[in-house]
PDB file of C-alpha atoms in Angstrom:
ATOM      1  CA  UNK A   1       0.000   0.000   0.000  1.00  0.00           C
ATOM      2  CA  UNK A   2       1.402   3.513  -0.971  1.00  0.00           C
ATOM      3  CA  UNK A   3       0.796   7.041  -0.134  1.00  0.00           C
ATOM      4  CA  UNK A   4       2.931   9.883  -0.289  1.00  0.00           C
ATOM      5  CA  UNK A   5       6.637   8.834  -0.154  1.00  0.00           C
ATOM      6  CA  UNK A   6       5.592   5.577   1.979  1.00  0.00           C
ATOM      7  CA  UNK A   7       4.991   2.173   1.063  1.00  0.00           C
ATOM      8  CA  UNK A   8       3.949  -0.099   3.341  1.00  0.00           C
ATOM      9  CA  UNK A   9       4.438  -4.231   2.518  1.00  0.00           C
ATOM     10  CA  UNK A  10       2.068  -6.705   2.955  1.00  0.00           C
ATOM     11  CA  UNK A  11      -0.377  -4.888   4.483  1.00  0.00           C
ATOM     12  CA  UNK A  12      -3.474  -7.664   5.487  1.00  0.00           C
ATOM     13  CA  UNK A  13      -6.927  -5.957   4.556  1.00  0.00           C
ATOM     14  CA  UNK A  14      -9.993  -8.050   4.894  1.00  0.00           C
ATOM     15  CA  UNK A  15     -13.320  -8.151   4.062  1.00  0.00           C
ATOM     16  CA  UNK A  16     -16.660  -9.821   5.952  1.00  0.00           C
ATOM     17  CA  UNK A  17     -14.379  -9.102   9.245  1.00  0.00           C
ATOM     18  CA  UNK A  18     -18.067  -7.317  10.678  1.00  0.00           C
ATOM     19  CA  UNK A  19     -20.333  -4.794  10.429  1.00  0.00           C
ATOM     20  CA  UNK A  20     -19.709  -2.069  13.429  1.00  0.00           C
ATOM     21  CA  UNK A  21     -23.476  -0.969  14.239  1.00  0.00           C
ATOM     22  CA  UNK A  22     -21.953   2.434  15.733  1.00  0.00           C
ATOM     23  CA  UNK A  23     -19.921   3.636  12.340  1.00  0.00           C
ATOM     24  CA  UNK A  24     -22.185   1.836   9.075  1.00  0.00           C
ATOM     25  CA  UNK A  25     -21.575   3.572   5.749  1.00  0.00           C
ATOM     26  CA  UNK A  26     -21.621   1.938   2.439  1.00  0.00           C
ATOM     27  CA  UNK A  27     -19.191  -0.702   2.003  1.00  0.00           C
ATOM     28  CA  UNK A  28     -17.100   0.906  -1.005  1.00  0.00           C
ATOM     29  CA  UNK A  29     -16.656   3.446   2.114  1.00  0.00           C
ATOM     30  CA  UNK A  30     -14.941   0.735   3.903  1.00  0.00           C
ATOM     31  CA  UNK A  31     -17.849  -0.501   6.194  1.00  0.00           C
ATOM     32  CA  UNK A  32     -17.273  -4.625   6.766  1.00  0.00           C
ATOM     33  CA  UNK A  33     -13.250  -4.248   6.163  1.00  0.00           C
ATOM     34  CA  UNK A  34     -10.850  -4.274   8.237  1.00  0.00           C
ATOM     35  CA  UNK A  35      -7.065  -3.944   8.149  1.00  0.00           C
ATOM     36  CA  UNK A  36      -4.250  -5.412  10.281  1.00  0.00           C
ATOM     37  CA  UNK A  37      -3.896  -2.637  13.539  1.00  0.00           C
ATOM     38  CA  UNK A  38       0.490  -2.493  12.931  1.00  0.00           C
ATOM     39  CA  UNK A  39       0.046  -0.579  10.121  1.00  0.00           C
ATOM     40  CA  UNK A  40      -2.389   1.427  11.216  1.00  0.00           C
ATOM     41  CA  UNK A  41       0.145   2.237  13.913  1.00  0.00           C
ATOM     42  CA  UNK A  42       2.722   2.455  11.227  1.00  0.00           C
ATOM     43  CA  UNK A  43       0.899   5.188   9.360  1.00  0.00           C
ATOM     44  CA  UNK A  44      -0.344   7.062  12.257  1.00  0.00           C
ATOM     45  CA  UNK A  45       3.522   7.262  13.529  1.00  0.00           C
ATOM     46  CA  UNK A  46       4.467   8.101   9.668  1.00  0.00           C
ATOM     47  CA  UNK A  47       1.601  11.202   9.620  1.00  0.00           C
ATOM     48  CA  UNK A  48       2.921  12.412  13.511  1.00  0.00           C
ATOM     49  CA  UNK A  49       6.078  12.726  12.038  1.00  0.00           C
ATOM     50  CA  UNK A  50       4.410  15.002   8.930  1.00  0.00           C
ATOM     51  CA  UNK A  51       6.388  12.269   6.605  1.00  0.00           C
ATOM     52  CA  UNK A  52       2.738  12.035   4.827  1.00  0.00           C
ATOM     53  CA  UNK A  53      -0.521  14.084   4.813  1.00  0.00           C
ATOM     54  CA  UNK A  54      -3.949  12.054   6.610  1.00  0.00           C
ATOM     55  CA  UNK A  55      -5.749  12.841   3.833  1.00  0.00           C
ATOM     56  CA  UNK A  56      -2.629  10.507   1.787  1.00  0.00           C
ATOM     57  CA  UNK A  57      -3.497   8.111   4.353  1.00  0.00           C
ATOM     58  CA  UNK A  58      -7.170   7.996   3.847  1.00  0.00           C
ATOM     59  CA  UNK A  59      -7.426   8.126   0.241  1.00  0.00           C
ATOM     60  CA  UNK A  60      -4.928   4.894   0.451  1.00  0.00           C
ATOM     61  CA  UNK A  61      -7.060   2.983   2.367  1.00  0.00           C
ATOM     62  CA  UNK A  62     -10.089   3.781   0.386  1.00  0.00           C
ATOM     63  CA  UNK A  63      -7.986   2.567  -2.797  1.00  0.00           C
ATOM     64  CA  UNK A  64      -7.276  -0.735  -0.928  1.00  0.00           C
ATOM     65  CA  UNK A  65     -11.204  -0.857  -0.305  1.00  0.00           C
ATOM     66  CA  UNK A  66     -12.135  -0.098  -4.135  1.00  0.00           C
ATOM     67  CA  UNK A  67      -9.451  -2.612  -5.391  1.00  0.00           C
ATOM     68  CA  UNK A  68     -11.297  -5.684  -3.600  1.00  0.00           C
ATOM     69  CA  UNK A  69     -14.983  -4.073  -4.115  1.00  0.00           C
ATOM     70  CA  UNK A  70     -15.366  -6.127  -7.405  1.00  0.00           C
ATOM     71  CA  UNK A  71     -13.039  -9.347  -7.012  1.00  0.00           C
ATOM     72  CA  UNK A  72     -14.840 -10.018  -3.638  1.00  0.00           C
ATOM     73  CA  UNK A  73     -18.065  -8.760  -4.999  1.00  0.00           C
ATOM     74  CA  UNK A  74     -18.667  -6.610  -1.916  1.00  0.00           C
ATOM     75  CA  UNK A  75     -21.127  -4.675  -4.029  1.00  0.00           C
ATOM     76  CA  UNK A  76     -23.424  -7.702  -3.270  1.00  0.00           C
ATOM     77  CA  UNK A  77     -23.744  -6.814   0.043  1.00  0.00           C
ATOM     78  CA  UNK A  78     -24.681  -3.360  -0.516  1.00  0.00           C
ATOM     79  CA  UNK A  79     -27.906  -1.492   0.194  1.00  0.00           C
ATOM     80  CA  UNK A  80     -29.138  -1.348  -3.755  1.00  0.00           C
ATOM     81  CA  UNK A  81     -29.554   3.095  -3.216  1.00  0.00           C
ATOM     82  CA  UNK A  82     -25.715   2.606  -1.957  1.00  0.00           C
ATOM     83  CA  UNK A  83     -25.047   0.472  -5.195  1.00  0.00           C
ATOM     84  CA  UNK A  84     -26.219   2.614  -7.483  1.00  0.00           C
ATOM     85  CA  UNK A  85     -24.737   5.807  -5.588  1.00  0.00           C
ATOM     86  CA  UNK A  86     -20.897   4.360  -5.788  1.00  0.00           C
ATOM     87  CA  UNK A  87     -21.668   2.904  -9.371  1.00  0.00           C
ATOM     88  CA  UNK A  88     -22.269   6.854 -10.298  1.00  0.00           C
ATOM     89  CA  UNK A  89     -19.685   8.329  -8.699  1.00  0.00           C
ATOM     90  CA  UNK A  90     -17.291   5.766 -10.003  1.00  0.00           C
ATOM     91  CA  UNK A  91     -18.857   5.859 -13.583  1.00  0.00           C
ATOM     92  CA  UNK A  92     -19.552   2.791 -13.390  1.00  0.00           C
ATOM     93  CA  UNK A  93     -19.676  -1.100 -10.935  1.00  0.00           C
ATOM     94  CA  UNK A  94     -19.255  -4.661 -11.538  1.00  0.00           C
ATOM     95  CA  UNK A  95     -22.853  -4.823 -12.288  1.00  0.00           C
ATOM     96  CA  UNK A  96     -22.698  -2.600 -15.160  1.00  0.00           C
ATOM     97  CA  UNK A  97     -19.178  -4.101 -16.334  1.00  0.00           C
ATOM     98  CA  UNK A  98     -19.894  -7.352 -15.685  1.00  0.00           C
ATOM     99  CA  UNK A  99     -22.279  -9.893 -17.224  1.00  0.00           C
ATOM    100  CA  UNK A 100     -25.607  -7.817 -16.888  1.00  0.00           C
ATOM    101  CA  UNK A 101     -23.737  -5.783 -19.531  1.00  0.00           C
ATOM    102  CA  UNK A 102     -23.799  -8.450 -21.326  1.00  0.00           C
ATOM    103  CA  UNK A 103     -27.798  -9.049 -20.893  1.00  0.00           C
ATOM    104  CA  UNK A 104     -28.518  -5.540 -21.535  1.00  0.00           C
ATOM    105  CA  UNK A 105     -26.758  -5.468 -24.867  1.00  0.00           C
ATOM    106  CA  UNK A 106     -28.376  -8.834 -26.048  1.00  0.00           C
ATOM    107  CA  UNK A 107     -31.860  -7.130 -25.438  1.00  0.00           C
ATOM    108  CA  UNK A 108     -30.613  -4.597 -27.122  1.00  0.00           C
ATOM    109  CA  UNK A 109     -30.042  -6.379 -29.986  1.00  0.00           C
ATOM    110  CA  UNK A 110     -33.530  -8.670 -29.616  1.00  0.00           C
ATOM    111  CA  UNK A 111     -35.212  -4.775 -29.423  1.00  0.00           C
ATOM    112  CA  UNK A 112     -33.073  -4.065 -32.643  1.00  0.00           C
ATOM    113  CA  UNK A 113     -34.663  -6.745 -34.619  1.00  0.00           C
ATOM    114  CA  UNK A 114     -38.260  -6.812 -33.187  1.00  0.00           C
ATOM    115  CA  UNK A 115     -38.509  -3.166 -33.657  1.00  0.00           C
ATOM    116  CA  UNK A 116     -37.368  -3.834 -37.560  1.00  0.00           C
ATOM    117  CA  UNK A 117     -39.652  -6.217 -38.028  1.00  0.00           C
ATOM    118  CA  UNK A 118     -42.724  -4.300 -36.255  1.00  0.00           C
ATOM    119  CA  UNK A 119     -42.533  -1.321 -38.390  1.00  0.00           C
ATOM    120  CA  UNK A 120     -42.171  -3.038 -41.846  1.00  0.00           C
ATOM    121  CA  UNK A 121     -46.241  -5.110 -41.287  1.00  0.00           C
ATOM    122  CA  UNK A 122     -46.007  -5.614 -45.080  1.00  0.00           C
ATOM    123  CA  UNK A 123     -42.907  -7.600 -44.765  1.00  0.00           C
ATOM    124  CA  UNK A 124     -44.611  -9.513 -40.953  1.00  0.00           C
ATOM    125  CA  UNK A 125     -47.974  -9.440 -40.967  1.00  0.00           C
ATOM    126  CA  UNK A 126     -48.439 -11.026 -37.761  1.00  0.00           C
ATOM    127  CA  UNK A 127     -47.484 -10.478 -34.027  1.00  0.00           C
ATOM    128  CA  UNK A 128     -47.290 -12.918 -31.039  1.00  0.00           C
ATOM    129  CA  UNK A 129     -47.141 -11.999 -27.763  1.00  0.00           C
ATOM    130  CA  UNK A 130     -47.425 -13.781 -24.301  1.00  0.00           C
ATOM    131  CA  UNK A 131     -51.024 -13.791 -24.716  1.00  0.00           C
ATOM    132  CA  UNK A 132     -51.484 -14.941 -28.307  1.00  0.00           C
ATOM    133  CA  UNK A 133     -51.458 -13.949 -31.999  1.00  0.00           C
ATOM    134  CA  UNK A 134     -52.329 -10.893 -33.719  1.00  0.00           C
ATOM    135  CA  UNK A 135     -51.990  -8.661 -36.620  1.00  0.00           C
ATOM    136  CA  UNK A 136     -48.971  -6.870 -36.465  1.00  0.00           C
ATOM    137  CA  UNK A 137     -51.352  -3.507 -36.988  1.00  0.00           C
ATOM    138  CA  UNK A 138     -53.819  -4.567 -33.905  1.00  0.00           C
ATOM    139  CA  UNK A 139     -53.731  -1.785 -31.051  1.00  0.00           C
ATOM    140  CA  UNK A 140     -53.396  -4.533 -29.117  1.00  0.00           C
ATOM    141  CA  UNK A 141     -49.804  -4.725 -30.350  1.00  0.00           C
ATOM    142  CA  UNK A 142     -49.767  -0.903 -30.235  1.00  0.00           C
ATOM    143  CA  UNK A 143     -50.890  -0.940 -27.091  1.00  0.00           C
ATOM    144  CA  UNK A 144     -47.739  -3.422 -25.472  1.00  0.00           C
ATOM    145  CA  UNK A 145     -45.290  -2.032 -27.847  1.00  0.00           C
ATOM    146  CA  UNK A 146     -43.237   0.898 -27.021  1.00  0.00           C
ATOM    147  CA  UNK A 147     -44.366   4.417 -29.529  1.00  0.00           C
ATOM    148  CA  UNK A 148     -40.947   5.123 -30.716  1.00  0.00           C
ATOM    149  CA  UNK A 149     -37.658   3.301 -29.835  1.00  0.00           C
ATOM    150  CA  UNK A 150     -34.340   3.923 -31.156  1.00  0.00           C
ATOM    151  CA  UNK A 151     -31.072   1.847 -29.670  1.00  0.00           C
ATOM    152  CA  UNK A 152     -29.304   4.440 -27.025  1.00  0.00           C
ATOM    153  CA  UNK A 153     -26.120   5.305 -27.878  1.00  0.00           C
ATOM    154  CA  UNK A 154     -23.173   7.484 -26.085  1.00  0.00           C
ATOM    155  CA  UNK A 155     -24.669   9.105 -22.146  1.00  0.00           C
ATOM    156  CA  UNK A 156     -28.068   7.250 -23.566  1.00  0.00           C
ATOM    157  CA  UNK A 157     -26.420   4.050 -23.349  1.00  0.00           C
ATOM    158  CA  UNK A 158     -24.676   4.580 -19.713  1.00  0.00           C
ATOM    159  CA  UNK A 159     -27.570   6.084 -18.597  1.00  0.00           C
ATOM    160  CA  UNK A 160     -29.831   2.720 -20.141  1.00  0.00           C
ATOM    161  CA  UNK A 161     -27.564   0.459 -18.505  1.00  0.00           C
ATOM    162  CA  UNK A 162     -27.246   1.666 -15.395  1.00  0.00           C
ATOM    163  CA  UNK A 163     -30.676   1.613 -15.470  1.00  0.00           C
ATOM    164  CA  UNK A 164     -31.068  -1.803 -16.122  1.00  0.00           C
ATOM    165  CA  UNK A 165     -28.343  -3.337 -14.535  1.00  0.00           C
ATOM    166  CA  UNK A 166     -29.212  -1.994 -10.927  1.00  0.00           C
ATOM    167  CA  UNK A 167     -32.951  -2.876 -11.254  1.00  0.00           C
ATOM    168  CA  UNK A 168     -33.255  -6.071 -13.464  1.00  0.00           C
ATOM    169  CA  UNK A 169     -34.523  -9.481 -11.951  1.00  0.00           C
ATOM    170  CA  UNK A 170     -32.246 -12.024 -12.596  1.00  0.00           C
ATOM    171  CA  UNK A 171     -34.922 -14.940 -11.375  1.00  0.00           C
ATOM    172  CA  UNK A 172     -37.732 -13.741 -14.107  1.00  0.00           C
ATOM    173  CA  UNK A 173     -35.915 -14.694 -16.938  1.00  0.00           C
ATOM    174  CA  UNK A 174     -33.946 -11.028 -16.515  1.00  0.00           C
ATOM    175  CA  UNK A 175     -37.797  -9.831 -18.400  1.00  0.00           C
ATOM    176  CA  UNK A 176     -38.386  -7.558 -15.467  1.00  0.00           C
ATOM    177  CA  UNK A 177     -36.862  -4.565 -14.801  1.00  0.00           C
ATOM    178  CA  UNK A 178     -37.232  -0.322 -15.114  1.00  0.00           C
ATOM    179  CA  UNK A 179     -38.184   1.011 -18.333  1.00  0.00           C
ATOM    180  CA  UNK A 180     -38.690  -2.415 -19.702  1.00  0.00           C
ATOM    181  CA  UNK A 181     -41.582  -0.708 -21.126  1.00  0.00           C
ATOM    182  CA  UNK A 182     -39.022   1.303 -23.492  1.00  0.00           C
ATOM    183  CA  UNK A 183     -37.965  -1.367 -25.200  1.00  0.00           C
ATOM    184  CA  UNK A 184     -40.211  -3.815 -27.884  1.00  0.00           C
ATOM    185  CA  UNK A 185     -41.038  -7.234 -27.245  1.00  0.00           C
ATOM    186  CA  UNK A 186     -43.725  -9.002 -29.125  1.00  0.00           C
ATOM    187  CA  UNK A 187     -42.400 -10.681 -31.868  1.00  0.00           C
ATOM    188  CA  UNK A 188     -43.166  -9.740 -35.316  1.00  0.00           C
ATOM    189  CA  UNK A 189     -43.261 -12.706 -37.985  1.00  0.00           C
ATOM    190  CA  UNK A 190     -44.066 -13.629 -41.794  1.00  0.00           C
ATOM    191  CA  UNK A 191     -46.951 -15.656 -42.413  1.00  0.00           C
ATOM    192  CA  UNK A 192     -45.131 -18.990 -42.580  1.00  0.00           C
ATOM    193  CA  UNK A 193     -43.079 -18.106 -39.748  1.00  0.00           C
ATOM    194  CA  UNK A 194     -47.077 -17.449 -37.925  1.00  0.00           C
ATOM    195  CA  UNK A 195     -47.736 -20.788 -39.193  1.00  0.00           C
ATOM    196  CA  UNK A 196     -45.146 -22.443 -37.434  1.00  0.00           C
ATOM    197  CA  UNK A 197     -45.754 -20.514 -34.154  1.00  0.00           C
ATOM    198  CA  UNK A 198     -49.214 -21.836 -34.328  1.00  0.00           C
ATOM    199  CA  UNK A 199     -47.924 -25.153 -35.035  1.00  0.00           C
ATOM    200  CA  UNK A 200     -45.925 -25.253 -32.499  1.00  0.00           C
ATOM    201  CA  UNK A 201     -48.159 -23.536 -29.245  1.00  0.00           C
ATOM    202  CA  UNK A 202     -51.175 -25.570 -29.985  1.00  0.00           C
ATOM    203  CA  UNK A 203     -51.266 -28.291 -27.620  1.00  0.00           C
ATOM    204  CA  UNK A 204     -52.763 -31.419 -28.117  1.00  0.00           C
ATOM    205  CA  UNK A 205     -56.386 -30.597 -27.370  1.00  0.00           C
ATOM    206  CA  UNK A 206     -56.500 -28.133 -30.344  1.00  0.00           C
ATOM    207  CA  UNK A 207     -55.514 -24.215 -29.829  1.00  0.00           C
ATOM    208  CA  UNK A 208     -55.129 -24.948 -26.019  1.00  0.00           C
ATOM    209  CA  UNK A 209     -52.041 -22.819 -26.174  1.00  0.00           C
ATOM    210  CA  UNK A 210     -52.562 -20.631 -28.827  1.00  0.00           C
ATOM    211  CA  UNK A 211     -55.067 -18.048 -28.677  1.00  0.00           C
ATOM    212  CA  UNK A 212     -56.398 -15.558 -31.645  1.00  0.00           C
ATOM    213  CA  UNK A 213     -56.642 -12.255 -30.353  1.00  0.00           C
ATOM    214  CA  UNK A 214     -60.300 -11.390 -30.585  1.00  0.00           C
ATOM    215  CA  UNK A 215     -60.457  -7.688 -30.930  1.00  0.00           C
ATOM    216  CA  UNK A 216     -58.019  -8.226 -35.119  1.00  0.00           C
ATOM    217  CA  UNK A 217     -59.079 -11.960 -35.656  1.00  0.00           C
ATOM    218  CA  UNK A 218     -56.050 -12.597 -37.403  1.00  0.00           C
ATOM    219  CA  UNK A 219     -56.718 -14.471 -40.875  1.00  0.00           C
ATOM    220  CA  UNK A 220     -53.984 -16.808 -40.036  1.00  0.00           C
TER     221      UNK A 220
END
């Protein structure tokens, strides 16, 4: 650990040591660490001496703090309006860098092409959706799709996958989260493509999983 003009060697910081009830903070402010007290001594004695500022010595053991945060996952642990305030004043956590990232941009790319397909009806004529089939021009489909939708880019993005990131529900299959109403979902398909979805959601007593919707009555 360095500060100043000092290193120190081998100095032991820990993590899930406790949680001190009469100091809590966040714990990318160092709450649940703790470090080994000799070189705590060690840097108090170097500071006496005015060999290094406290403020050296602070922002050192801070550093130590932020260099474990992601490998031990600490951010886990975190209260989520913590989470979300050290993910912004760091520009950015392990749960925007890591593999929600990697979710987000997939769904970007599923929004990409059932957007595509949505606004070209000539090209897919029909729509399917949790709760059945429909023309792709229904206001049912209107209704459950967003107005407008364009793929952030640049702040957008950030700002889209912080978003997500720090609010999506990994147990729903990651379907859940804020401003999932921005992006589309129902998927858009050609009429053979319809005529395999049908073929393949009606059960075995005839349409028991596949429903027309009743308000278009698609000709399908």
């Amino acid at each position: 650990m360095r500060f100043g003009d000092h290193t120190f060697d081998t100095v032991h910081l820990s993590y899930r040591d406790h949680f001190p009830e009469n100091r809590p903070r966040g714990i990318a402010e160092g709450w649940d660490f703790a470090i080994e007290l000799p070189a705590v001594l060690d840097m108090l004695d170097a500071v006496a001496a005015g060999q290094v500022q406290a403020a050296d010595a602070r922002a050192a053991l801070l550093e130590g703090v932020a260099q474990l945060y992601g490998p031990l996952r600490c951010f886990e642990g975190e209260d989520e309006d913590d989470q979300l305030a050290v993910c912004r004043a760091r520009g950015g956590c392990p749960l925007c860098q890591g593999e929600r990232k990697g979710w987000f941009d997939g769904l970007l790319d599923s929004a990409d092409r059932q957007w595509a397909r949505f606004t070209a009806p000539e090209e897919y004529p029909f729509t399917a959706g949790q709760n059945g089939i429909h023309e792709t021009t229904c206001s049912v489909v209107a209704r459950h799709n967003p107005a407008t939708y364009a793929r952030p880019a640049g702040p957008a993005y950030v700002k889209a996958l912080r978003r997500y990131a720090h609010s999506v529900d990994s147990h729903s299959g990651r379907s859940d989260f804020d401003g999932d109403q921005d992006y589309p979902r129902m998927h858009s398909m050609t009429t053979e493509e319809a005529h395999q979805w049908i073929s393949k959601n009606t059960g075995p007593k005839g349409g028991r999983n596949c429903k027309r919707c009743a308000r278009c009555s698609p000709a399908v």
